[in-house]
PDB file of C-alpha atoms in Angstrom:
ATOM      1  CA  MET A1032     333.111  21.616  30.213  1.00 68.00           C
ATOM      2  CA  ASP A1033     331.132  21.706  33.406  1.00 90.00           C
ATOM      3  CA  ALA A1034     330.351  18.711  36.411  1.00 91.00           C
ATOM      4  CA  PHE A1035     327.193  17.958  34.583  1.00 92.00           C
ATOM      5  CA  ASP A1036     329.041  17.642  31.263  1.00 93.00           C
ATOM      6  CA  ASN A1037     331.854  14.997  32.829  1.00 95.00           C
ATOM      7  CA  CYS A1038     329.985  12.643  34.856  1.00 95.00           C
ATOM      8  CA  ILE A1039     328.635  12.674  31.327  1.00 96.00           C
ATOM      9  CA  VAL A1040     331.542  11.648  29.862  1.00 96.00           C
ATOM     10  CA  VAL A1041     332.677   9.827  32.400  1.00 97.00           C
ATOM     11  CA  ILE A1042     329.492   6.794  31.629  1.00 97.00           C
ATOM     12  CA  GLU A1043     330.155   7.071  28.670  1.00 97.00           C
ATOM     13  CA  GLU A1044     333.162   6.197  28.863  1.00 97.00           C
ATOM     14  CA  GLN A1045     331.476   3.468  31.201  1.00 97.00           C
ATOM     15  CA  ILE A1046     329.207   2.420  28.458  1.00 97.00           C
ATOM     16  CA  ASP A1047     331.891   2.155  25.559  1.00 97.00           C
ATOM     17  CA  ALA A1048     333.774  -0.444  28.356  1.00 97.00           C
ATOM     18  CA  LEU A1049     330.742  -2.050  28.769  1.00 97.00           C
ATOM     19  CA  PHE A1050     329.983  -2.859  24.624  1.00 98.00           C
ATOM     20  CA  ASN A1051     333.560  -4.431  24.167  1.00 97.00           C
ATOM     21  CA  GLU A1052     332.551  -6.823  26.836  1.00 97.00           C
ATOM     22  CA  ALA A1053     329.937  -7.811  25.003  1.00 97.00           C
ATOM     23  CA  MET A1054     331.815  -7.949  21.718  1.00 97.00           C
ATOM     24  CA  LYS A1055     334.412  -9.356  23.511  1.00 98.00           C
ATOM     25  CA  ALA A1056     331.541 -12.226  25.531  1.00 97.00           C
ATOM     26  CA  ALA A1057     330.119 -12.446  21.569  1.00 97.00           C
ATOM     27  CA  ASP A1058     332.970 -12.680  19.869  1.00 97.00           C
ATOM     28  CA  THR A1059     334.001 -16.744  22.658  1.00 96.00           C
ATOM     29  CA  TYR A1060     330.535 -17.657  21.528  1.00 96.00           C
ATOM     30  CA  TRP A1061     331.359 -17.075  18.182  1.00 95.00           C
ATOM     31  CA  ASP A1062     335.343 -18.942  17.825  1.00 96.00           C
ATOM     32  CA  ALA A1063     332.987 -22.306  20.294  1.00 94.00           C
ATOM     33  CA  VAL A1064     330.361 -21.885  17.254  1.00 93.00           C
ATOM     34  CA  THR A1065     332.407 -21.731  14.424  1.00 93.00           C
ATOM     35  CA  ALA A1066     335.042 -24.389  16.161  1.00 92.00           C
ATOM     36  CA  HIS A1067     332.394 -27.024  16.764  1.00 91.00           C
ATOM     37  CA  GLU A1068     330.433 -26.954  13.337  1.00 87.00           C
ATOM     38  CA  LYS A1069     333.371 -26.954  11.608  1.00 88.00           C
ATOM     39  CA  GLN A1070     334.534 -30.529  12.318  1.00 87.00           C
ATOM     40  CA  ALA A1071     330.736 -31.596  12.452  1.00 77.00           C
ATOM     41  CA  THR A1072     329.442 -32.848   9.308  1.00 74.00           C
ATOM     42  CA  GLY A1073     326.211 -31.860   7.283  1.00 71.00           C
ATOM     43  CA  PRO A1074     323.907 -29.034   8.591  1.00 71.00           C
ATOM     44  CA  GLU A1075     321.751 -30.260  11.002  1.00 75.00           C
ATOM     45  CA  LYS A1076     324.784 -30.278  13.157  1.00 79.00           C
ATOM     46  CA  ARG A1077     324.968 -26.070  12.329  1.00 85.00           C
ATOM     47  CA  SER A1078     323.727 -23.785  15.202  1.00 89.00           C
ATOM     48  CA  ASN A1079     320.143 -22.275  14.450  1.00 92.00           C
ATOM     49  CA  LEU A1080     320.686 -19.089  16.851  1.00 94.00           C
ATOM     50  CA  GLU A1081     322.399 -15.803  15.839  1.00 95.00           C
ATOM     51  CA  LEU A1082     324.415 -13.262  18.948  1.00 95.00           C
ATOM     52  CA  SER A1083     324.512 -10.299  17.228  1.00 95.00           C
ATOM     53  CA  CYS A1084     325.833  -6.987  19.407  1.00 96.00           C
ATOM     54  CA  THR A1085     325.497  -3.208  18.087  1.00 96.00           C
ATOM     55  CA  LYS A1086     325.732   0.034  19.707  1.00 96.00           C
ATOM     56  CA  ARG A1087     324.402   3.244  18.521  1.00 95.00           C
ATOM     57  CA  GLY A1088     324.553   5.990  20.759  1.00 94.00           C
ATOM     58  CA  ASN A1089     325.030   4.412  24.425  1.00 94.00           C
ATOM     59  CA  ASN A1090     322.281   2.136  23.653  1.00 95.00           C
ATOM     60  CA  ILE A1091     324.493  -1.078  23.288  1.00 96.00           C
ATOM     61  CA  GLN A1092     322.164  -4.305  22.145  1.00 95.00           C
ATOM     62  CA  VAL A1093     322.684  -6.992  22.059  1.00 95.00           C
ATOM     63  CA  LEU A1094     319.536  -9.654  20.128  1.00 95.00           C
ATOM     64  CA  TRP A1095     319.877 -13.354  19.536  1.00 96.00           C
ATOM     65  CA  LYS A1096     318.145 -15.091  16.297  1.00 96.00           C
ATOM     66  CA  GLY A1097     316.604 -17.461  15.782  1.00 94.00           C
ATOM     67  CA  ILE A1098     317.287 -19.498  11.959  1.00 92.00           C
ATOM     68  CA  ARG A1099     314.734 -21.632  10.241  1.00 91.00           C
ATOM     69  CA  TRP A1100     315.412 -23.643   7.128  1.00 85.00           C
ATOM     70  CA  TYR A1101     312.689 -24.652   4.573  1.00 87.00           C
ATOM     71  CA  GLY A1102     312.692 -25.928   1.399  1.00 85.00           C
ATOM     72  CA  PRO A1103     314.023 -28.842  -0.223  1.00 85.00           C
ATOM     73  CA  PRO A1104     318.287 -29.756   0.605  1.00 77.00           C
ATOM     74  CA  ASN A1105     319.445 -28.711  -2.247  1.00 80.00           C
ATOM     75  CA  LYS A1106     317.827 -25.183  -1.902  1.00 83.00           C
ATOM     76  CA  ARG A1107     317.314 -24.227   1.228  1.00 82.00           C
ATOM     77  CA  THR A1108     316.300 -20.776   2.180  1.00 86.00           C
ATOM     78  CA  ARG A1109     317.488 -19.755   6.050  1.00 86.00           C
ATOM     79  CA  VAL A1110     315.047 -17.174   7.697  1.00 91.00           C
ATOM     80  CA  ARG A1111     316.141 -15.319  10.755  1.00 93.00           C
ATOM     81  CA  LEU A1112     313.190 -15.337  13.468  1.00 93.00           C
ATOM     82  CA  THR A1113     313.489 -12.800  16.325  1.00 93.00           C
ATOM     83  CA  ILE A1114     313.239 -14.489  19.273  1.00 93.00           C
ATOM     84  CA  ALA A1115     310.900 -12.047  22.661  1.00 91.00           C
ATOM     85  CA  ARG A1116     312.847 -11.055  25.489  1.00 89.00           C
ATOM     86  CA  ASP A1117     312.013 -10.134  28.904  1.00 88.00           C
ATOM     87  CA  LYS A1118     311.371  -6.272  28.651  1.00 84.00           C
ATOM     88  CA  THR A1119     311.884  -5.939  32.763  1.00 86.00           C
ATOM     89  CA  THR A1120     314.587  -8.524  33.255  1.00 85.00           C
ATOM     90  CA  PHE A1121     316.903  -7.863  29.736  1.00 85.00           C
ATOM     91  CA  THR A1122     316.500 -11.523  29.751  1.00 91.00           C
ATOM     92  CA  TYR A1123     315.392 -14.349  27.127  1.00 93.00           C
ATOM     93  CA  ALA A1124     313.893 -17.320  28.686  1.00 92.00           C
ATOM     94  CA  ASP A1125     315.966 -20.393  28.823  1.00 90.00           C
ATOM     95  CA  GLY A1126     312.818 -22.763  27.133  1.00 91.00           C
ATOM     96  CA  SER A1127     313.125 -19.411  23.877  1.00 92.00           C
ATOM     97  CA  LEU A1128     316.711 -20.136  23.627  1.00 94.00           C
ATOM     98  CA  LYS A1129     316.809 -23.848  23.725  1.00 93.00           C
ATOM     99  CA  ASP A1130     313.920 -23.663  21.052  1.00 93.00           C
ATOM    100  CA  TYR A1131     316.957 -23.121  18.497  1.00 93.00           C
ATOM    101  CA  ALA A1132     320.144 -24.324  20.579  1.00 93.00           C
ATOM    102  CA  LYS A1133     321.917 -27.321  19.156  1.00 91.00           C
ATOM    103  CA  GLU A1134     322.354 -29.441  21.890  1.00 92.00           C
ATOM    104  CA  TRP A1135     326.580 -29.207  21.777  1.00 91.00           C
ATOM    105  CA  GLU A1136     326.423 -25.019  22.130  1.00 93.00           C
ATOM    106  CA  TRP A1137     323.569 -25.530  25.218  1.00 95.00           C
ATOM    107  CA  PRO A1138     325.695 -24.134  27.763  1.00 95.00           C
ATOM    108  CA  LEU A1139     327.091 -21.467  26.274  1.00 96.00           C
ATOM    109  CA  VAL A1140     324.927 -20.174  24.786  1.00 96.00           C
ATOM    110  CA  LYS A1141     323.332 -20.177  28.503  1.00 96.00           C
ATOM    111  CA  GLU A1142     327.016 -18.559  29.890  1.00 96.00           C
ATOM    112  CA  THR A1143     327.092 -15.966  26.890  1.00 96.00           C
ATOM    113  CA  GLU A1144     323.314 -14.935  27.387  1.00 96.00           C
ATOM    114  CA  MET A1145     324.371 -14.388  31.452  1.00 95.00           C
ATOM    115  CA  THR A1146     326.416 -11.977  30.598  1.00 96.00           C
ATOM    116  CA  MET A1147     324.586 -10.332  28.514  1.00 96.00           C
ATOM    117  CA  GLN A1148     321.884 -10.167  30.375  1.00 95.00           C
ATOM    118  CA  SER A1149     324.389  -7.990  33.103  1.00 95.00           C
ATOM    119  CA  ILE A1150     325.534  -6.262  30.015  1.00 96.00           C
ATOM    120  CA  ARG A1151     322.126  -4.441  29.246  1.00 95.00           C
ATOM    121  CA  ARG A1152     321.055  -4.520  32.075  1.00 95.00           C
ATOM    122  CA  GLN A1153     323.905  -1.869  33.562  1.00 96.00           C
ATOM    123  CA  ASN A1154     323.088  -0.375  29.896  1.00 97.00           C
ATOM    124  CA  HIS A1155     320.278   0.540  30.386  1.00 96.00           C
ATOM    125  CA  HIS A1156     320.974   2.425  34.611  1.00 96.00           C
ATOM    126  CA  LEU A1157     323.654   3.848  33.099  1.00 97.00           C
ATOM    127  CA  VAL A1158     321.248   5.645  29.851  1.00 97.00           C
ATOM    128  CA  ARG A1159     318.888   6.431  32.587  1.00 97.00           C
ATOM    129  CA  ALA A1160     321.654   7.978  34.561  1.00 97.00           C
ATOM    130  CA  ILE A1161     322.211  10.258  31.795  1.00 97.00           C
ATOM    131  CA  MET A1162     318.950  11.149  31.390  1.00 96.00           C
ATOM    132  CA  SER A1163     318.802  11.988  34.617  1.00 96.00           C
ATOM    133  CA  ILE A1164     321.949  14.513  34.598  1.00 95.00           C
ATOM    134  CA  ARG A1165     320.197  15.969  31.414  1.00 94.00           C
ATOM    135  CA  ASN A1166     318.092  16.815  32.931  1.00 94.00           C
ATOM    136  CA  ALA A1167     319.425  17.949  35.871  1.00 93.00           C
ATOM    137  CA  LYS A1168     321.282  20.475  34.236  1.00 91.00           C
ATOM    138  CA  GLN A1169     317.998  21.566  32.143  1.00 91.00           C
ATOM    139  CA  VAL A1170     316.895  22.652  35.907  1.00 91.00           C
ATOM    140  CA  ARG A1171     320.041  23.826  36.288  1.00 88.00           C
ATOM    141  CA  ARG A1172     319.683  26.470  34.162  1.00 85.00           C
ATOM    142  CA  ALA A1173     316.056  27.418  34.308  1.00 85.00           C
ATOM    143  CA  ALA A1174     317.501  28.299  38.094  1.00 84.00           C
ATOM    144  CA  ASP A1175     319.941  30.427  37.337  1.00 79.00           C
ATOM    145  CA  GLY A1176     317.677  31.954  34.971  1.00 76.00           C
ATOM    146  CA  LYS A1177     315.266  33.196  37.576  1.00 76.00           C
ATOM    147  CA  LEU A1178     317.989  33.846  39.324  1.00 72.00           C
ATOM    148  CA  GLU A1179     319.282  36.590  36.879  1.00 77.00           C
ATOM    149  CA  LYS A1180     315.786  37.833  36.748  1.00 75.00           C
ATOM    150  CA  LEU A1181     315.080  37.507  40.179  1.00 73.00           C
ATOM    151  CA  GLN A1182     318.400  39.808  40.554  1.00 76.00           C
ATOM    152  CA  ALA A1183     317.468  42.061  38.000  1.00 77.00           C
ATOM    153  CA  GLN A1184     314.142  42.804  39.474  1.00 79.00           C
ATOM    154  CA  ALA A1185     315.246  43.775  42.016  1.00 74.00           C
ATOM    155  CA  SER A1186     318.698  46.059  41.499  1.00 67.00           C
TER     156      SER A1186
END
């Protein structure tokens, strides 16, 4: 394994650590929501937000989904709605999350989102770093190939 591969391994370990951090923050959020919902009475007191964390390859996705309920009380249907996220700041607008968050959970949502925003930004830069290292490795291979051809011609 060369130096490029070692760099990628170290970065991937950091991505795994970020994912664990995201899962810990999500678990903290869900534990608080679950504890509140056990004490609350009625569906009006339940959260209308869902938080999910997934990892595919080196990409960590932390998404908030809104929930809307339709139909009569005895036959309600739940519909999950995508909440738009700013692609440059890697965050959800407070207004977008506040549309779905209950008053009791808003401070928790805001704190969790700040943690997740940092994780999204770090992951973005780490994935870009891996892409740059892979490109540098290809440039190195091409340069080595050209150097070998040049040396072979000189001999």
